[in-house]
Coordinates of C-alpha atoms in Angstrom, one line a residue:
X61 CA -2.2 -11.9 7.1
X62 CA -0.5 -9.2 4.9
X63 CA -3.6 -8.4 2.9
X64 CA -5.8 -7.7 5.9
X65 CA -3.2 -5.5 7.5
X66 CA -2.6 -3.6 4.2
X67 CA -6.4 -3.0 3.9
X68 CA -6.5 -1.7 7.4
X69 CA -3.6 0.7 6.8
X70 CA -5.1 2.0 3.6
X71 CA -8.5 2.6 5.2
X72 CA -6.8 4.5 8.0
X73 CA -4.4 6.5 5.8
X74 CA -7.0 7.5 3.2
X75 CA -10.1 7.6 5.5
X76 CA -12.1 5.3 3.2
X77 CA -14.5 2.4 4.0
X78 CA -14.3 0.3 0.9
X79 CA -11.0 -1.1 -0.3
X80 CA -10.2 -4.4 -2.2
X81 CA -7.2 -5.8 -4.0
X82 CA -8.2 -4.1 -7.2
X83 CA -8.5 -0.6 -5.7
X84 CA -6.3 1.8 -7.7
X85 CA -4.3 3.9 -5.3
X86 CA -4.2 7.0 -7.5
X87 CA -7.4 6.9 -9.4
X88 CA -9.8 5.3 -6.8
X89 CA -8.3 6.8 -3.6
X90 CA -7.2 10.1 -5.2
X91 CA -3.7 9.9 -3.8
X92 CA -0.8 11.8 -5.1
X93 CA 2.9 11.1 -4.8
X94 CA 3.1 12.5 -1.3
X95 CA 0.1 10.4 -0.2
X96 CA 1.7 7.3 -1.8
X97 CA 5.0 8.1 0.1
X98 CA 3.0 8.4 3.4
X99 CA 1.3 5.1 2.7
X100 CA 4.7 3.4 1.9
X101 CA 6.2 4.8 5.1
X102 CA 3.3 3.4 7.2
X103 CA 3.6 0.0 5.5
X104 CA 7.4 0.0 6.0
X105 CA 6.9 0.8 9.7
X106 CA 4.2 -1.8 10.2
X107 CA 6.0 -4.7 8.4
X108 CA 9.6 -3.6 9.3
X109 CA 10.7 -3.5 5.6
X110 CA 12.0 -1.0 3.1
X111 CA 10.4 -0.5 -0.2
X112 CA 12.8 1.0 -2.7
X113 CA 11.7 4.3 -4.2
X114 CA 12.4 2.9 -7.7
X115 CA 9.6 0.4 -7.1
X116 CA 6.9 3.0 -6.3
X117 CA 6.0 3.4 -10.0
X118 CA 5.1 -0.2 -10.1
X119 CA 2.6 0.1 -7.2
X120 CA -0.8 0.9 -8.7
X121 CA -3.2 -1.3 -6.8
X122 CA -3.7 -2.7 -3.4
X123 CA -2.6 -6.1 -4.8
X124 CA 0.6 -4.5 -5.9
X125 CA 1.3 -3.3 -2.4
X126 CA 0.6 -6.8 -0.9
X127 CA 2.8 -8.4 -3.6
X128 CA 5.6 -6.0 -2.9
X129 CA 5.5 -6.8 0.8
X130 CA 5.4 -10.5 0.3
X131 CA 8.3 -10.3 -2.2
X132 CA 10.4 -8.4 0.3
X133 CA 9.5 -10.5 3.3
X134 CA 10.2 -13.7 1.2

């Protein structure tokens, strides 16, 4: 399932234990633009997709990440 894999990646990338669909990437995880790019690269590699840089501003929560993957994968 996409959600479970995204949670796993985020926990690993940000070294956190508690993450849910409402977790804010910047505010709750303290990520900056570089951290977000590293997360996107890990997700792109895992799901064999490409997330357009223009869409990064729309990704604020874990749910946004999952929705973006599901939209790309169809």
